[in-house]
Structures are given as structure tokens and as C-alpha cells.
PDB file of C-alpha atoms in Angstrom:
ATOM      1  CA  UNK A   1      16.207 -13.017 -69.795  1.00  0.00           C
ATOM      2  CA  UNK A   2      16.591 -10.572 -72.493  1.00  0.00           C
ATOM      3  CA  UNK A   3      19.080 -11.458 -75.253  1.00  0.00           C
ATOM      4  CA  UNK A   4      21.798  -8.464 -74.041  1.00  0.00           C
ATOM      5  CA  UNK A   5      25.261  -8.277 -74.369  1.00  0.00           C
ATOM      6  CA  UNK A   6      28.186  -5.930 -74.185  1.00  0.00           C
ATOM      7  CA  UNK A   7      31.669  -5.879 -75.035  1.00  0.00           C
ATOM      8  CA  UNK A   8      33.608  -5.614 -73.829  1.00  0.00           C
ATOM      9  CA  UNK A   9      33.046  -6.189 -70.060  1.00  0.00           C
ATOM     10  CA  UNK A  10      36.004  -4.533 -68.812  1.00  0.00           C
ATOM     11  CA  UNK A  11      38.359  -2.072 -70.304  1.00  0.00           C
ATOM     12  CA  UNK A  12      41.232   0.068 -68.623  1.00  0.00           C
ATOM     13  CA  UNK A  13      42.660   2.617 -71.115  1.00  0.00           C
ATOM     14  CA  UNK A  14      44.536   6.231 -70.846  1.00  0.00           C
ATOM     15  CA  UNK A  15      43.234   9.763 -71.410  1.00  0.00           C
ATOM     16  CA  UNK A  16      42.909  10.857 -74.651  1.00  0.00           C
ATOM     17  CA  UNK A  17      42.463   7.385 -76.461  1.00  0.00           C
ATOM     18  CA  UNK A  18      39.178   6.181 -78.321  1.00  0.00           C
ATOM     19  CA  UNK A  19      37.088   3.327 -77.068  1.00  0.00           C
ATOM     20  CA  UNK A  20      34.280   2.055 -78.496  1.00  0.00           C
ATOM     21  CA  UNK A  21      31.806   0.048 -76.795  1.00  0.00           C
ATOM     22  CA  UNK A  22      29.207  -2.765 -78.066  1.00  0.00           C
ATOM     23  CA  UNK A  23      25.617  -3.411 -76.963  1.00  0.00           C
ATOM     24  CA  UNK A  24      24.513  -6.565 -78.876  1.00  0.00           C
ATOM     25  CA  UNK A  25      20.648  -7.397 -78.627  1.00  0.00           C
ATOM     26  CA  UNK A  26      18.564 -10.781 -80.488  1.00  0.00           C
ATOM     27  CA  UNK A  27      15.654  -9.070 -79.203  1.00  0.00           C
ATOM     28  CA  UNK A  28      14.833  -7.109 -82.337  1.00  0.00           C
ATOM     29  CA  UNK A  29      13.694  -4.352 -80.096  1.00  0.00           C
ATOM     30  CA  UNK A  30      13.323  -1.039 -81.806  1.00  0.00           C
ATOM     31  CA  UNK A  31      14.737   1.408 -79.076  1.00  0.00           C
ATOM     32  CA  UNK A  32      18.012   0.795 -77.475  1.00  0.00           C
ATOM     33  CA  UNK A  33      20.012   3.071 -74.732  1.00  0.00           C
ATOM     34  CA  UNK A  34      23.404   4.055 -72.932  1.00  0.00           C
ATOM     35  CA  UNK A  35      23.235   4.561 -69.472  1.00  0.00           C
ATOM     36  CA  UNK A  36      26.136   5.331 -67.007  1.00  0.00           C
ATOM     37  CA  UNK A  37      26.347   4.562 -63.585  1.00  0.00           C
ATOM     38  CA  UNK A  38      28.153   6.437 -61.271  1.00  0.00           C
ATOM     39  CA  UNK A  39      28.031   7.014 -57.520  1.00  0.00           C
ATOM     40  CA  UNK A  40      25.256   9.310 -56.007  1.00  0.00           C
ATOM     41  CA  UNK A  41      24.119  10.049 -59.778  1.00  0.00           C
ATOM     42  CA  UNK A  42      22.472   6.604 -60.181  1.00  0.00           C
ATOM     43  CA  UNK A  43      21.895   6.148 -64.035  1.00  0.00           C
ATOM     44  CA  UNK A  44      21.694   8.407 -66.656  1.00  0.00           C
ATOM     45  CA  UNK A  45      20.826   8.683 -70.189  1.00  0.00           C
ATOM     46  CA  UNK A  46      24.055   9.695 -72.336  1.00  0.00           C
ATOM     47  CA  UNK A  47      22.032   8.552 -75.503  1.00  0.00           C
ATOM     48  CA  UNK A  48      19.471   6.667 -76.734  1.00  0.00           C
ATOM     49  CA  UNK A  49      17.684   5.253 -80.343  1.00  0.00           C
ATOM     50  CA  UNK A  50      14.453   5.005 -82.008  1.00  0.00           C
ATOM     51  CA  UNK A  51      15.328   2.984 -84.821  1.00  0.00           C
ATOM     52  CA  UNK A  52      18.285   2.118 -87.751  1.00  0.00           C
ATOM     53  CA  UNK A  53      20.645   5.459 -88.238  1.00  0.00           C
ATOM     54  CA  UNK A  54      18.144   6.968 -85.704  1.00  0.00           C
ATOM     55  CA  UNK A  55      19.817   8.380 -82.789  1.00  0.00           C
ATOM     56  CA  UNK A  56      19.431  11.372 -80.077  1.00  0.00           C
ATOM     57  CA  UNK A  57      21.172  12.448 -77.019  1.00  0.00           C
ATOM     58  CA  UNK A  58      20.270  12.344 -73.601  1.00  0.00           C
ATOM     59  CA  UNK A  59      21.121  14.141 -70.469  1.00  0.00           C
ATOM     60  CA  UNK A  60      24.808  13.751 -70.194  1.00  0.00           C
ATOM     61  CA  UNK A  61      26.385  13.350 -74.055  1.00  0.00           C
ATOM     62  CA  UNK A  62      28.939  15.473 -74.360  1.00  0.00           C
ATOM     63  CA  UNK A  63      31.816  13.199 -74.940  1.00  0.00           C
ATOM     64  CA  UNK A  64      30.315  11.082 -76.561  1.00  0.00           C
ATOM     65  CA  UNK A  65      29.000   9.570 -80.237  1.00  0.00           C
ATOM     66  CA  UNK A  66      26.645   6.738 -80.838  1.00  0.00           C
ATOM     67  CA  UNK A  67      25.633   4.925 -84.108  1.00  0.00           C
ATOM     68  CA  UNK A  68      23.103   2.076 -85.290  1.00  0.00           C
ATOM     69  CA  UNK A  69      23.932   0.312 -88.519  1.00  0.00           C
ATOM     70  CA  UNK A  70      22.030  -2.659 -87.747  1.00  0.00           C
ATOM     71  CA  UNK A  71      18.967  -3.141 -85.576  1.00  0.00           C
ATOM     72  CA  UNK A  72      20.776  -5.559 -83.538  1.00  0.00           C
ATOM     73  CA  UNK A  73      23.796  -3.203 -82.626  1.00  0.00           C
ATOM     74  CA  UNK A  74      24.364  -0.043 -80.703  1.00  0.00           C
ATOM     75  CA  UNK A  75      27.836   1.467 -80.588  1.00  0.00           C
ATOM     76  CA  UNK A  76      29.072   4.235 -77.934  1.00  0.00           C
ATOM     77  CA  UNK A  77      32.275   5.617 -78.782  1.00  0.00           C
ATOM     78  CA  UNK A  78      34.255   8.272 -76.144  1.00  0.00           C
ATOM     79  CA  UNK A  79      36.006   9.813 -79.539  1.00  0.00           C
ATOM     80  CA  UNK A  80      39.023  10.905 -76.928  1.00  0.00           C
ATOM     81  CA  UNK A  81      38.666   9.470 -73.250  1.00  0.00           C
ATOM     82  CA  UNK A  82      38.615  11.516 -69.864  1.00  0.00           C
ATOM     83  CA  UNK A  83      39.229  10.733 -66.166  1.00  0.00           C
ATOM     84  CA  UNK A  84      35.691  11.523 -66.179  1.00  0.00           C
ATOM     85  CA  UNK A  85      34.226   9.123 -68.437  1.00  0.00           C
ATOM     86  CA  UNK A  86      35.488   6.334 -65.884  1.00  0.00           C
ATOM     87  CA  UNK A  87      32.201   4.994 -65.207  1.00  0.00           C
ATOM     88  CA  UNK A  88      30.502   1.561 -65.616  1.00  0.00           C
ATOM     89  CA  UNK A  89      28.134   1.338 -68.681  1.00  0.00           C
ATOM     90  CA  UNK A  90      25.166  -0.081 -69.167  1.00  0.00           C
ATOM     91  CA  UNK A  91      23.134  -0.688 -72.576  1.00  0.00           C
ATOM     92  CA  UNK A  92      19.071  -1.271 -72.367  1.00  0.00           C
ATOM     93  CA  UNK A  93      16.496  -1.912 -74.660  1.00  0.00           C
ATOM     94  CA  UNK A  94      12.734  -1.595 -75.513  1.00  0.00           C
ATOM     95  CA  UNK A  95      10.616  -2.658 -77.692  1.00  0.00           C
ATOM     96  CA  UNK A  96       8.729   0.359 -78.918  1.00  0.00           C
ATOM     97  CA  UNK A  97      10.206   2.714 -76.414  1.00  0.00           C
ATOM     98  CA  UNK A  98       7.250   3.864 -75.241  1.00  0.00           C
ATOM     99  CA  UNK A  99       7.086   5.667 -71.703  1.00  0.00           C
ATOM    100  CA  UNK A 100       5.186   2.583 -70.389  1.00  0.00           C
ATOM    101  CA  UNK A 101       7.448   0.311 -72.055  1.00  0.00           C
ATOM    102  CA  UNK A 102      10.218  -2.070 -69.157  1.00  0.00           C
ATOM    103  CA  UNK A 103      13.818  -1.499 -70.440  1.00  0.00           C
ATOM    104  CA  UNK A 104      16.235  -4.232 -69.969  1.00  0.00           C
ATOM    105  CA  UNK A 105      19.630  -3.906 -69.217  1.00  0.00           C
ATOM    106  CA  UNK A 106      22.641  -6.040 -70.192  1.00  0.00           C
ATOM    107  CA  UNK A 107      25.391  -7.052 -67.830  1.00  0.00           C
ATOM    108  CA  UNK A 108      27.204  -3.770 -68.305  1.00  0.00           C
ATOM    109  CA  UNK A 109      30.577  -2.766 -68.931  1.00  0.00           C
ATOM    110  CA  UNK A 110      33.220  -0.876 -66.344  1.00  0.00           C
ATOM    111  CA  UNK A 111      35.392   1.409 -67.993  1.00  0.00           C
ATOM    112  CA  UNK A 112      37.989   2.754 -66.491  1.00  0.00           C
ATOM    113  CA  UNK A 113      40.404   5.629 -67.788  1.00  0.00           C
ATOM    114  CA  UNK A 114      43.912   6.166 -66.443  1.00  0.00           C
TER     115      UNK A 114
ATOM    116  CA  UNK B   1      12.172  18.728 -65.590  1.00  0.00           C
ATOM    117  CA  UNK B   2      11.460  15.524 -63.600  1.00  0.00           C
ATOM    118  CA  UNK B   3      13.756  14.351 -61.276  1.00  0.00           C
ATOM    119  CA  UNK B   4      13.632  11.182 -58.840  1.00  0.00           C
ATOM    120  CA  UNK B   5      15.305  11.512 -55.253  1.00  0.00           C
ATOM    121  CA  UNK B   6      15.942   8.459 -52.989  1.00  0.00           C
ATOM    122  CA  UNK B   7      17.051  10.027 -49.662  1.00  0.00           C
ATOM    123  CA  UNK B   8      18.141   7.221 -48.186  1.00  0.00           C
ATOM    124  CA  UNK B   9      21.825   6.515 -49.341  1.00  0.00           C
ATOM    125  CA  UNK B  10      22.341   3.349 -47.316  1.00  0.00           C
ATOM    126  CA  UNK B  11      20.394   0.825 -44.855  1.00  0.00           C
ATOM    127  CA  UNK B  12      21.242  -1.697 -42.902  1.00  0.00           C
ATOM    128  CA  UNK B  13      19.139  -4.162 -41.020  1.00  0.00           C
ATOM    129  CA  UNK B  14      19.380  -7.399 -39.441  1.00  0.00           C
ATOM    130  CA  UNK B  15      17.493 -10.395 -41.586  1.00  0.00           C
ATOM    131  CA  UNK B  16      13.709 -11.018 -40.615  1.00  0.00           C
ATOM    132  CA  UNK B  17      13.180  -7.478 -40.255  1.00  0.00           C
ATOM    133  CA  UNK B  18      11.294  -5.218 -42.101  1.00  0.00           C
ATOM    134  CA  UNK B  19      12.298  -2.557 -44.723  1.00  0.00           C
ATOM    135  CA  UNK B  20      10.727   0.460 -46.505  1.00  0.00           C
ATOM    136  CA  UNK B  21      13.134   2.179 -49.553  1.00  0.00           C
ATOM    137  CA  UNK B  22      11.872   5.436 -50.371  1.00  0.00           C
ATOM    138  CA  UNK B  23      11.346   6.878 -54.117  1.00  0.00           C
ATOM    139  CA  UNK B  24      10.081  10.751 -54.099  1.00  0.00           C
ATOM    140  CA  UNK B  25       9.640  11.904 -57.631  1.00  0.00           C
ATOM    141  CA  UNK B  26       8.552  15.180 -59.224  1.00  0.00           C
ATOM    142  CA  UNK B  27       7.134  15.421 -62.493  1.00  0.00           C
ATOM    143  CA  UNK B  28       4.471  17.833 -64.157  1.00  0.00           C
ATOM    144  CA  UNK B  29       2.924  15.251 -66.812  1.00  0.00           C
ATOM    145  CA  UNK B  30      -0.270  13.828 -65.742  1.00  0.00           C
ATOM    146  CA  UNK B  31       0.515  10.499 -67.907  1.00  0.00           C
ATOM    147  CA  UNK B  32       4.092   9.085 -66.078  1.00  0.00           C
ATOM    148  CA  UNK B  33       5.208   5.477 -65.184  1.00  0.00           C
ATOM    149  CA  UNK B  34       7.432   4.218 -62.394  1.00  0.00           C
ATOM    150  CA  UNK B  35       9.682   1.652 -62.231  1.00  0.00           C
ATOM    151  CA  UNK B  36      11.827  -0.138 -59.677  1.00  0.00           C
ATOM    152  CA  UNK B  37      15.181  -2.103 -60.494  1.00  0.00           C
ATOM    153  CA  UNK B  38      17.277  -4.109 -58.357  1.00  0.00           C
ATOM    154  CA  UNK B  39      21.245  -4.547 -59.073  1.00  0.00           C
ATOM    155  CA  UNK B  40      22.870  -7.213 -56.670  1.00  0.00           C
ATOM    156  CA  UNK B  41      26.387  -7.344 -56.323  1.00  0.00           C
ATOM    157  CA  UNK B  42      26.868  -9.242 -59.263  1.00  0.00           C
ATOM    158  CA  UNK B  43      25.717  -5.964 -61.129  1.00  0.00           C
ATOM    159  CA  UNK B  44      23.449  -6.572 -63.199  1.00  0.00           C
ATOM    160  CA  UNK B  45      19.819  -4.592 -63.029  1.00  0.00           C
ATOM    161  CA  UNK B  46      17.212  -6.604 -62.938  1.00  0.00           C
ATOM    162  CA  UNK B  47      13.713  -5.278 -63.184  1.00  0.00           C
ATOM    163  CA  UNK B  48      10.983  -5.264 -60.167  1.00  0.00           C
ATOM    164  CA  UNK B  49       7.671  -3.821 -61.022  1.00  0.00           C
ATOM    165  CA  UNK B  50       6.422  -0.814 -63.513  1.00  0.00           C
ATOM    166  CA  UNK B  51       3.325   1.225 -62.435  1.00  0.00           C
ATOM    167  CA  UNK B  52       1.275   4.039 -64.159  1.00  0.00           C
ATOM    168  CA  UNK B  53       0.499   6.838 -62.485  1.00  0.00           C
ATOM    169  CA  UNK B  54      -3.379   6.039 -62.995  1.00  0.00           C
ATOM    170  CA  UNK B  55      -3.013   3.084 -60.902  1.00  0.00           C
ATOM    171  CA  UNK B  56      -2.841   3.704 -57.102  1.00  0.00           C
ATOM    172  CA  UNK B  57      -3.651   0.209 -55.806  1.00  0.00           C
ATOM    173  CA  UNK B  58      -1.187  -0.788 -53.862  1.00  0.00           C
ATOM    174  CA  UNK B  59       0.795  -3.841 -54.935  1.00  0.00           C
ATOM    175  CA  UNK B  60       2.475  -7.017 -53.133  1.00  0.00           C
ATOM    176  CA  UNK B  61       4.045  -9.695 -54.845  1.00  0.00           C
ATOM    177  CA  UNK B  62       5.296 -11.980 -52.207  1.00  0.00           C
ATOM    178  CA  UNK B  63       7.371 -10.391 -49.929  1.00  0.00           C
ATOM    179  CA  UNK B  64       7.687  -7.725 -51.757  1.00  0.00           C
ATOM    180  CA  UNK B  65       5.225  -4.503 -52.087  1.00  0.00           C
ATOM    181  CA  UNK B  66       5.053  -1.037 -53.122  1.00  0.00           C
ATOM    182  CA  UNK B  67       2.782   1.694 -51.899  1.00  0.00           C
ATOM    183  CA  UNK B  68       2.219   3.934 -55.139  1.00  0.00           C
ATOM    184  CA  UNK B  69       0.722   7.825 -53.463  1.00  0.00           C
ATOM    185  CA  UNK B  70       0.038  10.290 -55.780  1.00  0.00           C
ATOM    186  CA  UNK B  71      -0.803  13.224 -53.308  1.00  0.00           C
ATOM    187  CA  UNK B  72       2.699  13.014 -51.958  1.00  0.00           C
ATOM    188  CA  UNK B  73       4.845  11.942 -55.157  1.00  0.00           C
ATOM    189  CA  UNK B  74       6.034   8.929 -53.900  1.00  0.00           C
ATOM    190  CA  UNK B  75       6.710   5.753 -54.798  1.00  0.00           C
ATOM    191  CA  UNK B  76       7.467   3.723 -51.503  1.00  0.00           C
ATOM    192  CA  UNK B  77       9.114  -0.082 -51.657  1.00  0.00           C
ATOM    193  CA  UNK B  78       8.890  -2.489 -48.486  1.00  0.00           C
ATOM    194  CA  UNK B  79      10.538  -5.867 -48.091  1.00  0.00           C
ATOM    195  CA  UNK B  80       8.728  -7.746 -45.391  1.00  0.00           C
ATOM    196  CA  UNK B  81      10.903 -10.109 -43.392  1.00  0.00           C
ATOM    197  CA  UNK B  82      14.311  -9.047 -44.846  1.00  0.00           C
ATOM    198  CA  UNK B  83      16.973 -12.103 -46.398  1.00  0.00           C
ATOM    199  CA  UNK B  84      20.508 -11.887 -46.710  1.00  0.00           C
ATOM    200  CA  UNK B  85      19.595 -12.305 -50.626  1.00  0.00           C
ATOM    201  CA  UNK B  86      17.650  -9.245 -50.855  1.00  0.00           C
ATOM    202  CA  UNK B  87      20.941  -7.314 -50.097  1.00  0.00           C
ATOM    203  CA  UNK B  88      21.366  -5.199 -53.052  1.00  0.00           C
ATOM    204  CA  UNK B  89      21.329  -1.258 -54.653  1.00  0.00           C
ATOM    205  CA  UNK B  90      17.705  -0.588 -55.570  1.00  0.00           C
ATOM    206  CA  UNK B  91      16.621   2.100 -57.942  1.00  0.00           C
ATOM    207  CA  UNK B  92      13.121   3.823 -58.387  1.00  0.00           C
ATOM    208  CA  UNK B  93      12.858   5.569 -61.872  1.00  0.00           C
ATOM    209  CA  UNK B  94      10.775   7.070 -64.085  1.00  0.00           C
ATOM    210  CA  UNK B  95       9.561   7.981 -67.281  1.00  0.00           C
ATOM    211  CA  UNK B  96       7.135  10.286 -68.448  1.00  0.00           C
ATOM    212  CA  UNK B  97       4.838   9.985 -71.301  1.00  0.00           C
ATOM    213  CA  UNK B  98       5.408  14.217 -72.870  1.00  0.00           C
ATOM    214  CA  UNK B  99       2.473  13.542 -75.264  1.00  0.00           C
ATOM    215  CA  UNK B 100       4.361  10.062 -76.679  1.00  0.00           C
ATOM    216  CA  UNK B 101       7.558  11.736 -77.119  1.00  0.00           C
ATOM    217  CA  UNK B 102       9.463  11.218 -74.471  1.00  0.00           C
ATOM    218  CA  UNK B 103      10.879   7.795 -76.179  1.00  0.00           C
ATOM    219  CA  UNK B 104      10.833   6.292 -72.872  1.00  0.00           C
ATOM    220  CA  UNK B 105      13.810   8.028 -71.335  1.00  0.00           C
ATOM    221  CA  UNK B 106      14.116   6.795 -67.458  1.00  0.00           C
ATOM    222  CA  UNK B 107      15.284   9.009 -64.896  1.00  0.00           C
ATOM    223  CA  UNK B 108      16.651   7.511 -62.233  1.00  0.00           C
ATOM    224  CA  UNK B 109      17.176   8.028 -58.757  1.00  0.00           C
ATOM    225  CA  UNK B 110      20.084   7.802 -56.571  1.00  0.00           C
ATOM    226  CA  UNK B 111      20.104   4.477 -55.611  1.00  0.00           C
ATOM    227  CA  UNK B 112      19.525   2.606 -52.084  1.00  0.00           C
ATOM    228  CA  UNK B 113      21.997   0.153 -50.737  1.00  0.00           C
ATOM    229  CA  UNK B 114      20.467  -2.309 -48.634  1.00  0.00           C
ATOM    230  CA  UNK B 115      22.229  -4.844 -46.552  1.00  0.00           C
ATOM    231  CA  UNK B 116      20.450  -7.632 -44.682  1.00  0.00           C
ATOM    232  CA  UNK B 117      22.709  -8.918 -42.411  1.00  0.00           C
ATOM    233  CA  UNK B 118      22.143 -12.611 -40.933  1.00  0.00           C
TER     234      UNK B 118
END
């Protein structure tokens, strides 16, 4: 199994507050992703990273901020939490994120906002 | 854009029984890849097979295959003789290559629940 975790694995917290979640990987992959999962959407790319300070967005940032300090860790931060952003998040990585390339999730983490 | 549907919200079928998930996907780069991912009810996604769209054969790995058609965009998965075990949310996905920039962004589709029931 890949070496994937997040933190933390559950979080309940009110509109309008800051969270910040953690995607930990001893992979030393070079691309790593946020995905969230919600009903009849399946997953989608909120935003992804090609390398160290090297980030992008992906189909549904708004809301959100990522950043990559270390190869090793991936931060997604909802700067001021909706009703909206309740969702259950999932972190993959890759090792040179090319299109043929497997990404591999960690266990995920369900946020919910009150 | 490209965009992945799986019509089928929800099946349900007794165990022993055969099951085909359907993945339709539209994309207009030659050079794409699909995937399929399971996610029990424990959550987690775990990864089934990855094919390039070069690649028709058909594949089986145990009781598990996937018919791969190009002329109709899809991506078809069967489970032959159905287990209680195989009850799950599967996803088909893909990613396209855009010239090597695409960074290997997955689009996913909607999801199929399967239950097997004993």
C-alpha cells in the first residue's frame, strides 16, 4: 500500500472558521492531489501539484488554498468554511504525474461544516 | 472538455450472479488512459486496472474483466459470479494525455453502487 495519510480523519466545525487539512506521503512522489467526494459528482480535482512550492487549481477551487513546503506534505486550507465545503476529502499521489501514471489515494478525511 | 458518465446510479443483485458497470466517456485527445477504482464501505479507493486508449484487448483478471471499445467510448466492467465482498461504489475515470500537460488530472465519473446480496 502506498505510504498515505491524512489528518485529520474527521473534523466537524462551523461556517466561517479555517481548517486546514494534511496529506502526508513517504512515497517521495512528485505530484500530489485534493479530491472531494460528494454524491452524484463522484471525485473532483479542487487542486493538485507538480513539485515543491508548485501548485495549480483544478476544477472546483474556489474556496480553497493549497501549499507544498516539503515534498512529503500537501496542505488544503478552506481559508473561511461553507455548508458547502461539507464533503469528504481525499489526497492522492503520483509519481511523475503523468496521464498514464495510477494515483493512490489515502484513507480520506470527512469534513463536515455546521 | 472530457467528461466520464456512469448511468447506472445503483445495482443490486443476488450473489453468484453476474454484473456489468458501465463507464461512457468523451474525450477529443487521441492519447487518454482509463482507470477503474473501487471504494468499499470502509472508504477507502483502492485501484483496479489502468488502460490506454491504444490497447483494446480485452482484459480479465480473475473474476474480474473489462471490455475497453473505442468506437463507442466505453469502458465496460463485469464481475462474473458476484460475492457479497465485491459490494462496493466503483468509479471509471480518466485522464488525458493534452500533449504531456495534462499533469495527470482524473476525471471521474459518478460512481456505481453495487450490492451483492447473499
Amino acid at each position: 500500500d502506498a505510504g498515505i495519510t491524512q489528518s485529520p480523519r474527521h473534523k466537524v466545525t462551523e461556517t466561517g472558521t479555517p481548517v486546514t487539512l494534511r496529506c502526508h506521503q513517504t512515497e517521495n512522489h512528485r505530484y500530489m492531489y485534493w479530491y472531494r467526494q460528494d454524491p452524484g459528482h463522484g471525485l473532483r480535482l479542487i487542486h493538485y501539484s507538480y513539485g515543491v512550492k508548485d501548485t495549480d487549481k483544478g476544477e472546483v477551487s474556489d474556496g480553497y488554498s493549497v501549499s507544498r513546503s516539503k515534498t512529503e506534505d500537501f496542505l488544503l486550507t478552506l481559508e473561511s468554511a461553507t455548508s458547502s465545503q461539507t464533503s469528504v476529502y481525499f489526497c492522492a499521489i503520483s509519481e511523475s504525474g503523468g496521464s498514464a501514471e495510477t494515483q493512490y489515494f489515502g484513507p480520506g478525511t470527512r469534513l463536515l461544516v455546521l | 472538455a472530457q467528461k466520464v458518465t456512469q448511468a447506472q446510479t445503483e445495482i443490486s443483485v443476488v450473489e453468484k450472479e453476474d454484473v456489468t458497470l458501465d463507464c461512457v466517456y468523451e474525450t477529443r485527445d487521441t492519447t487518454y488512459y482509463l482507470f477503474w477504482y473501487k471504494q468499499p464501505p470502509s472508504g477507502e479507493l483502492v485501484f483496479l486496472i489502468r488502460r490506454n486508449s491504444f490497447d483494446e484487448q480485452n482484459e480479465i483478471s480473475g473474476r474480474y474483466s473489462w471490455n475497453f471499445q473505442k468506437s463507442t467510448s466505453s469502458f465496460n466492467f463485469t464481475i462474473t459470479a458476484s460475492q457479497v465482498v465485491d459490494s462496493a461504489v466503483y468509479f471509471c475515470a480518466l485522464s488525458e494525455s493534452a500533449g504531456g500537460t495534462s499533469y495527470g488530472k482524473l476525471t471521474f465519473g459518478q460512481g456505481t453502487i453495487l450490492t451483492v446480496h447473499p
